[in-house]
Amino acid sequence: MAHVALIPGLSRGSVGAIYTQAALWGLKASTFRHLTLASIMKSRRKTDHLERTASVLRREVMAAAKVCEITHESPSVKSLRLLVADKDFSFKAGQWVDFFIPGVSVVGGFSICSSPQQLERDRIIELAVKYTDHPPAVWVHNKCTLDSEVALRVGGEFFFDPQPTDAPRNLVLIAGGVGINPLLSILRHWADLHRDHVDKGSRHEMGTVKLLYSAKNTSELLFKKDILDLVHEFPEKITCSFHVTKQTAQISAELKPYVTDGRITEKEIRDHISAETLFYVCGPPPMTDFFSKHLESSHVPKEHICFEKWW
């Protein structure tokens, strides 16, 4: 699914559950076992998350999580904040979770859109889920309530995890629809690392970030206020371009300078190609295929092109 380095300490294809942590908030080991083994056995459709990602690396820790906030992010997307008390639960910016729901036999797969530092500080992760007829998405939109309990396991080979000794890299983040989720996690992680470098003298020296984000209309541009807040906080470092393909309503004055009518173009991408730039692409498969192939044909090294497809 993604062209990146492998992550030490992950398992490939196995359940790898640690049931002792399931007792948090009354979620018993027997319930965890039902959520994992039974769900995996019943998850058979070709479009199912577990089947698509069977060969993808996963962490061994399975953690209980409790919903502590629910927000309507757009007409079709709800965001969830989840409290994860297990200190062994961690992730890298860009990764996703296997999402196990009591009473739902199909396992969800949702990208984390918060930063790793927020988990370290507050034990909170954030997910944004688009409504579809897939059972986990139906549950999020129709049945999930505050204090609902689920189980989570981190997976994925699409991530941004620079080390203090790494040379600074520029980032180009290319998102379509809910593909913004892992890229927002990357953007927020970049911001945390840059603040630490400026305020605390950490060794993480960060390059620039260009975000190109396409959706049908501005109401479907998720987290646009959060994104613009970061642009305004780091005007010399972060720029963004919102693209809308089916806009009919008037665009607000605050948003208008950042909005372009029409799809993201190859020229916009070419303008940012350099030896110091990493490209992260996440969106519908046709979009992801198009831009990853375009970057390869533009002689961007494969190891500088990271992509994630969501069906």
GROMACS .gro file of C-alpha atoms in nm:
model
  311
    1MET     CA    1   0.000   0.000   0.000
    2ALA     CA    2   0.286   0.237   0.060
    3HIS     CA    3   0.649   0.272  -0.042
    4VAL     CA    4   0.835   0.334   0.282
    5ALA     CA    5   1.083   0.166   0.513
    6LEU     CA    6   0.961  -0.117   0.735
    7ILE     CA    7   0.890  -0.047   1.102
    8PRO     CA    8   1.082  -0.243   1.365
    9GLY     CA    9   0.872  -0.416   1.630
   10LEU     CA   10   0.566  -0.481   1.416
   11SER     CA   11   0.401  -0.810   1.325
   12ARG     CA   12   0.284  -0.902   0.977
   13GLY     CA   13  -0.051  -1.073   0.930
   14SER     CA   14  -0.104  -1.211   1.283
   15VAL     CA   15  -0.353  -1.099   1.545
   16GLY     CA   16  -0.082  -1.032   1.804
   17ALA     CA   17  -0.333  -0.920   2.070
   18ILE     CA   18  -0.236  -0.843   2.428
   19TYR     CA   19  -0.554  -0.925   2.614
   20THR     CA   20  -0.446  -0.818   2.962
   21GLN     CA   21  -0.505  -0.453   2.870
   22ALA     CA   22  -0.864  -0.531   2.768
   23ALA     CA   23  -0.990  -0.501   3.123
   24LEU     CA   24  -0.968  -0.122   3.099
   25TRP     CA   25  -1.313   0.035   3.149
   26GLY     CA   26  -1.462  -0.315   3.193
   27LEU     CA   27  -1.375  -0.444   2.846
   28LYS     CA   28  -1.299  -0.806   2.935
   29ALA     CA   29  -1.047  -1.038   2.772
   30SER     CA   30  -1.331  -1.258   2.648
   31THR     CA   31  -1.486  -0.955   2.476
   32PHE     CA   32  -1.151  -0.869   2.320
   33ARG     CA   33  -1.117  -1.225   2.194
   34HIS     CA   34  -1.459  -1.200   2.033
   35LEU     CA   35  -1.371  -0.864   1.878
   36THR     CA   36  -1.053  -1.000   1.719
   37LEU     CA   37  -1.078  -1.367   1.631
   38ALA     CA   38  -1.449  -1.378   1.547
   39SER     CA   39  -1.431  -1.053   1.352
   40ILE     CA   40  -1.135  -1.175   1.148
   41MET     CA   41  -1.308  -1.505   1.070
   42LYS     CA   42  -1.627  -1.328   0.957
   43SER     CA   43  -1.455  -1.052   0.762
   44ARG     CA   44  -1.470  -1.203   0.414
   45ARG     CA   45  -1.571  -0.947   0.154
   46LYS     CA   46  -1.295  -0.845  -0.086
   47THR     CA   47  -1.347  -0.482   0.013
   48ASP     CA   48  -1.292  -0.559   0.381
   49HIS     CA   49  -1.008  -0.378   0.553
   50LEU     CA   50  -0.851  -0.688   0.710
   51GLU     CA   51  -0.836  -0.875   0.382
   52ARG     CA   52  -0.691  -0.581   0.189
   53THR     CA   53  -0.423  -0.523   0.451
   54ALA     CA   54  -0.347  -0.885   0.548
   55SER     CA   55   0.021  -0.852   0.452
   56VAL     CA   56   0.069  -0.506   0.605
   57LEU     CA   57   0.272  -0.457   0.921
   58ARG     CA   58   0.083  -0.416   1.249
   59ARG     CA   59   0.189  -0.348   1.605
   60GLU     CA   60   0.138  -0.626   1.855
   61VAL     CA   61  -0.047  -0.414   2.111
   62MET     CA   62  -0.427  -0.428   2.110
   63ALA     CA   63  -0.573  -0.152   2.328
   64ALA     CA   64  -0.912  -0.062   2.467
   65ALA     CA   65  -1.037   0.286   2.377
   66LYS     CA   66  -1.329   0.497   2.495
   67VAL     CA   67  -1.504   0.761   2.284
   68CYS     CA   68  -1.476   1.096   2.464
   69GLU     CA   69  -1.585   1.342   2.191
   70ILE     CA   70  -1.793   1.325   1.871
   71THR     CA   71  -1.799   1.608   1.616
   72HIS     CA   72  -1.969   1.659   1.280
   73GLU     CA   73  -1.666   1.750   1.069
   74SER     CA   74  -1.866   1.782   0.745
   75PRO     CA   75  -2.211   1.677   0.617
   76SER     CA   76  -2.073   1.327   0.553
   77VAL     CA   77  -1.788   1.291   0.806
   78LYS     CA   78  -1.785   1.247   1.184
   79SER     CA   79  -1.469   1.282   1.388
   80LEU     CA   80  -1.411   1.081   1.704
   81ARG     CA   81  -1.172   1.149   1.986
   82LEU     CA   82  -1.077   0.837   2.175
   83LEU     CA   83  -0.907   0.798   2.510
   84VAL     CA   84  -0.643   0.522   2.504
   85ALA     CA   85  -0.505   0.465   2.853
   86ASP     CA   86  -0.262   0.188   2.759
   87LYS     CA   87   0.087   0.345   2.762
   88ASP     CA   88   0.216   0.070   2.531
   89PHE     CA   89  -0.017   0.191   2.254
   90SER     CA   90   0.166   0.423   2.013
   91PHE     CA   91   0.171   0.511   1.644
   92LYS     CA   92   0.366   0.698   1.380
   93ALA     CA   93   0.212   0.995   1.196
   94GLY     CA   94   0.028   0.858   0.892
   95GLN     CA   95  -0.064   0.515   1.029
   96TRP     CA   96  -0.413   0.368   1.072
   97VAL     CA   97  -0.596   0.150   1.323
   98ASP     CA   98  -0.785  -0.175   1.299
   99PHE     CA   99  -1.112  -0.069   1.461
  100PHE     CA  100  -1.294  -0.347   1.651
  101ILE     CA  101  -1.653  -0.274   1.759
  102PRO     CA  102  -1.855  -0.489   2.005
  103GLY     CA  103  -2.139  -0.660   1.820
  104VAL     CA  104  -2.007  -0.570   1.471
  105SER     CA  105  -1.843  -0.863   1.292
  106VAL     CA  106  -1.662  -0.651   1.032
  107VAL     CA  107  -1.341  -0.476   1.135
  108GLY     CA  108  -1.296  -0.111   1.033
  109GLY     CA  109  -0.979   0.052   0.913
  110PHE     CA  110  -0.946   0.424   0.985
  111SER     CA  111  -0.646   0.656   0.956
  112ILE     CA  112  -0.542   0.850   1.264
  113CYS     CA  113  -0.554   1.226   1.200
  114SER     CA  114  -0.404   1.348   1.530
  115SER     CA  115  -0.036   1.374   1.613
  116PRO     CA  116   0.172   1.123   1.811
  117GLN     CA  117   0.253   1.396   2.064
  118GLN     CA  118  -0.116   1.444   2.145
  119LEU     CA  119  -0.133   1.077   2.238
  120GLU     CA  120   0.179   1.113   2.452
  121ARG     CA  121   0.042   1.425   2.625
  122ASP     CA  122  -0.328   1.349   2.661
  123ARG     CA  123  -0.369   0.980   2.568
  124ILE     CA  124  -0.606   1.095   2.291
  125ILE     CA  125  -0.623   0.994   1.925
  126GLU     CA  126  -0.858   1.137   1.664
  127LEU     CA  127  -1.028   0.964   1.371
  128ALA     CA  128  -1.250   1.109   1.097
  129VAL     CA  129  -1.495   0.864   0.940
  130LYS     CA  130  -1.692   0.921   0.622
  131TYR     CA  131  -2.042   0.775   0.604
  132THR     CA  132  -2.071   0.466   0.384
  133ASP     CA  133  -2.277   0.147   0.406
  134HIS     CA  134  -1.977  -0.037   0.551
  135PRO     CA  135  -2.084  -0.165   0.898
  136PRO     CA  136  -1.806   0.009   1.099
  137ALA     CA  137  -1.886   0.344   0.933
  138VAL     CA  138  -2.260   0.289   0.991
  139TRP     CA  139  -2.187   0.223   1.358
  140VAL     CA  140  -1.978   0.541   1.392
  141HIS     CA  141  -2.250   0.755   1.234
  142ASN     CA  142  -2.563   0.592   1.378
  143LYS     CA  143  -2.479   0.409   1.701
  144CYS     CA  144  -2.159   0.546   1.850
  145THR     CA  145  -2.211   0.755   2.164
  146LEU     CA  146  -1.991   0.916   2.427
  147ASP     CA  147  -1.826   0.645   2.638
  148SER     CA  148  -1.871   0.380   2.368
  149GLU     CA  149  -1.587   0.128   2.397
  150VAL     CA  150  -1.389  -0.020   2.109
  151ALA     CA  151  -1.054  -0.192   2.059
  152LEU     CA  152  -0.768  -0.060   1.847
  153ARG     CA  153  -0.453  -0.197   1.687
  154VAL     CA  154  -0.208   0.019   1.491
  155GLY     CA  155  -0.088  -0.078   1.144
  156GLY     CA  156   0.042   0.065   0.821
  157GLU     CA  157   0.364   0.129   0.632
  158PHE     CA  158   0.276   0.485   0.530
  159PHE     CA  159   0.422   0.725   0.785
  160PHE     CA  160   0.646   1.025   0.852
  161ASP     CA  161   0.894   0.964   1.131
  162PRO     CA  162   1.207   1.179   1.090
  163GLN     CA  163   1.497   1.119   1.325
  164PRO     CA  164   1.696   1.399   1.496
  165THR     CA  165   2.003   1.323   1.286
  166ASP     CA  166   1.815   1.329   0.952
  167ALA     CA  167   1.874   1.613   0.709
  168PRO     CA  168   1.569   1.841   0.678
  169ARG     CA  169   1.326   1.731   0.408
  170ASN     CA  170   1.058   1.931   0.233
  171LEU     CA  171   0.715   1.765   0.225
  172VAL     CA  172   0.447   1.775  -0.042
  173LEU     CA  173   0.119   1.632   0.087
  174ILE     CA  174  -0.141   1.546  -0.178
  175ALA     CA  175  -0.487   1.460  -0.045
  176GLY     CA  176  -0.822   1.370  -0.195
  177GLY     CA  177  -1.138   1.361   0.020
  178VAL     CA  178  -1.093   1.172   0.347
  179GLY     CA  179  -0.738   1.097   0.232
  180ILE     CA  180  -0.654   1.412   0.427
  181ASN     CA  181  -0.664   1.214   0.753
  182PRO     CA  182  -0.315   1.057   0.758
  183LEU     CA  183  -0.170   1.368   0.593
  184LEU     CA  184  -0.318   1.587   0.867
  185SER     CA  185  -0.149   1.362   1.122
  186ILE     CA  186   0.179   1.414   0.934
  187LEU     CA  187   0.123   1.791   0.919
  188ARG     CA  188   0.044   1.809   1.291
  189HIS     CA  189   0.349   1.596   1.371
  190TRP     CA  190   0.566   1.827   1.157
  191ALA     CA  191   0.429   2.125   1.353
  192ASP     CA  192   0.502   1.960   1.689
  193LEU     CA  193   0.859   1.879   1.585
  194HIS     CA  194   0.917   2.229   1.447
  195ARG     CA  195   0.786   2.391   1.768
  196ASP     CA  196   1.018   2.169   1.971
  197HIS     CA  197   1.310   2.274   1.752
  198VAL     CA  198   1.232   2.645   1.784
  199ASP     CA  199   1.121   2.655   2.148
  200LYS     CA  200   1.327   2.380   2.308
  201GLY     CA  201   1.627   2.351   2.080
  202SER     CA  202   1.553   1.993   1.976
  203ARG     CA  203   1.766   1.849   1.698
  204HIS     CA  204   1.474   1.802   1.457
  205GLU     CA  205   1.531   2.059   1.182
  206MET     CA  206   1.227   2.073   0.954
  207GLY     CA  207   1.194   2.170   0.589
  208THR     CA  208   0.888   2.325   0.426
  209VAL     CA  209   0.542   2.176   0.373
  210LYS     CA  210   0.307   2.219   0.076
  211LEU     CA  211  -0.043   2.076   0.115
  212LEU     CA  212  -0.258   2.019  -0.194
  213TYR     CA  213  -0.606   1.906  -0.091
  214SER     CA  214  -0.899   1.832  -0.323
  215ALA     CA  215  -1.266   1.774  -0.238
  216LYS     CA  216  -1.605   1.820  -0.404
  217ASN     CA  217  -1.671   2.150  -0.229
  218THR     CA  218  -1.553   2.356   0.065
  219SER     CA  219  -1.802   2.193   0.305
  220GLU     CA  220  -1.625   1.862   0.240
  221LEU     CA  221  -1.278   2.006   0.306
  222LEU     CA  222  -1.211   1.850   0.645
  223PHE     CA  223  -1.023   2.030   0.920
  224LYS     CA  224  -0.979   2.341   0.706
  225LYS     CA  225  -0.968   2.570   1.011
  226ASP     CA  226  -0.700   2.354   1.176
  227ILE     CA  227  -0.499   2.354   0.855
  228LEU     CA  228  -0.522   2.731   0.809
  229ASP     CA  229  -0.429   2.785   1.175
  230LEU     CA  230  -0.102   2.603   1.104
  231VAL     CA  231  -0.048   2.801   0.783
  232HIS     CA  232  -0.090   3.124   0.980
  233GLU     CA  233   0.132   2.999   1.263
  234PHE     CA  234   0.414   2.904   1.025
  235PRO     CA  235   0.372   3.128   0.718
  236GLU     CA  236   0.734   3.085   0.613
  237LYS     CA  237   0.715   2.708   0.633
  238ILE     CA  238   0.363   2.584   0.547
  239THR     CA  239   0.151   2.667   0.242
  240CYS     CA  240  -0.172   2.507   0.126
  241SER     CA  241  -0.395   2.498  -0.178
  242PHE     CA  242  -0.754   2.376  -0.150
  243HIS     CA  243  -0.908   2.246  -0.473
  244VAL     CA  244  -1.284   2.209  -0.524
  245THR     CA  245  -1.437   2.024  -0.817
  246LYS     CA  246  -1.814   2.076  -0.769
  247GLN     CA  247  -1.847   2.401  -0.578
  248THR     CA  248  -2.185   2.578  -0.609
  249ALA     CA  249  -2.210   2.786  -0.289
  250GLN     CA  250  -2.023   3.111  -0.239
  251ILE     CA  251  -1.680   3.069  -0.080
  252SER     CA  252  -1.614   3.258   0.243
  253ALA     CA  253  -1.373   3.552   0.231
  254GLU     CA  254  -1.135   3.382   0.477
  255LEU     CA  255  -1.114   3.067   0.269
  256LYS     CA  256  -1.120   3.216  -0.080
  257PRO     CA  257  -0.747   3.304  -0.110
  258TYR     CA  258  -0.662   2.938  -0.061
  259VAL     CA  259  -0.922   2.784  -0.294
  260THR     CA  260  -0.872   2.688  -0.658
  261ASP     CA  261  -1.155   2.569  -0.881
  262GLY     CA  262  -1.065   2.236  -1.040
  263ARG     CA  263  -0.847   1.937  -0.972
  264ILE     CA  264  -0.486   1.935  -0.859
  265THR     CA  265  -0.266   1.957  -1.168
  266GLU     CA  266   0.062   1.793  -1.268
  267LYS     CA  267   0.221   2.139  -1.304
  268GLU     CA  268   0.156   2.219  -0.938
  269ILE     CA  269   0.333   1.899  -0.845
  270ARG     CA  270   0.628   1.956  -1.082
  271ASP     CA  271   0.691   2.298  -0.931
  272HIS     CA  272   0.786   2.129  -0.602
  273ILE     CA  273   1.008   1.847  -0.726
  274SER     CA  274   1.357   1.856  -0.577
  275ALA     CA  275   1.614   1.618  -0.433
  276GLU     CA  276   1.514   1.726  -0.079
  277THR     CA  277   1.140   1.665  -0.118
  278LEU     CA  278   0.929   1.373  -0.002
  279PHE     CA  279   0.583   1.320  -0.153
  280TYR     CA  280   0.294   1.172   0.042
  281VAL     CA  281  -0.024   1.091  -0.152
  282CYS     CA  282  -0.353   0.964  -0.008
  283GLY     CA  283  -0.693   0.957  -0.172
  284PRO     CA  284  -0.915   0.747  -0.397
  285PRO     CA  285  -0.719   0.480  -0.590
  286PRO     CA  286  -0.739   0.652  -0.934
  287MET     CA  287  -0.602   0.976  -0.790
  288THR     CA  288  -0.329   0.802  -0.594
  289ASP     CA  289  -0.225   0.595  -0.897
  290PHE     CA  290  -0.220   0.901  -1.122
  291PHE     CA  291   0.005   1.112  -0.903
  292SER     CA  292   0.240   0.833  -0.796
  293LYS     CA  293   0.295   0.739  -1.163
  294HIS     CA  294   0.336   1.104  -1.260
  295LEU     CA  295   0.602   1.151  -0.992
  296GLU     CA  296   0.788   0.840  -1.108
  297SER     CA  297   0.779   0.961  -1.469
  298SER     CA  298   0.917   1.295  -1.345
  299HIS     CA  299   1.221   1.106  -1.212
  300VAL     CA  300   1.133   1.135  -0.845
  301PRO     CA  301   1.306   0.840  -0.671
  302LYS     CA  302   1.059   0.571  -0.564
  303GLU     CA  303   1.182   0.595  -0.206
  304HIS     CA  304   1.066   0.960  -0.204
  305ILE     CA  305   0.709   0.868  -0.307
  306CYS     CA  306   0.482   0.739  -0.030
  307PHE     CA  307   0.120   0.657  -0.102
  308GLU     CA  308  -0.183   0.510   0.072
  309LYS     CA  309  -0.499   0.395  -0.106
  310TRP     CA  310  -0.840   0.381   0.061
  311TRP     CA  311  -1.122   0.203  -0.116
   0.00000   0.00000   0.00000
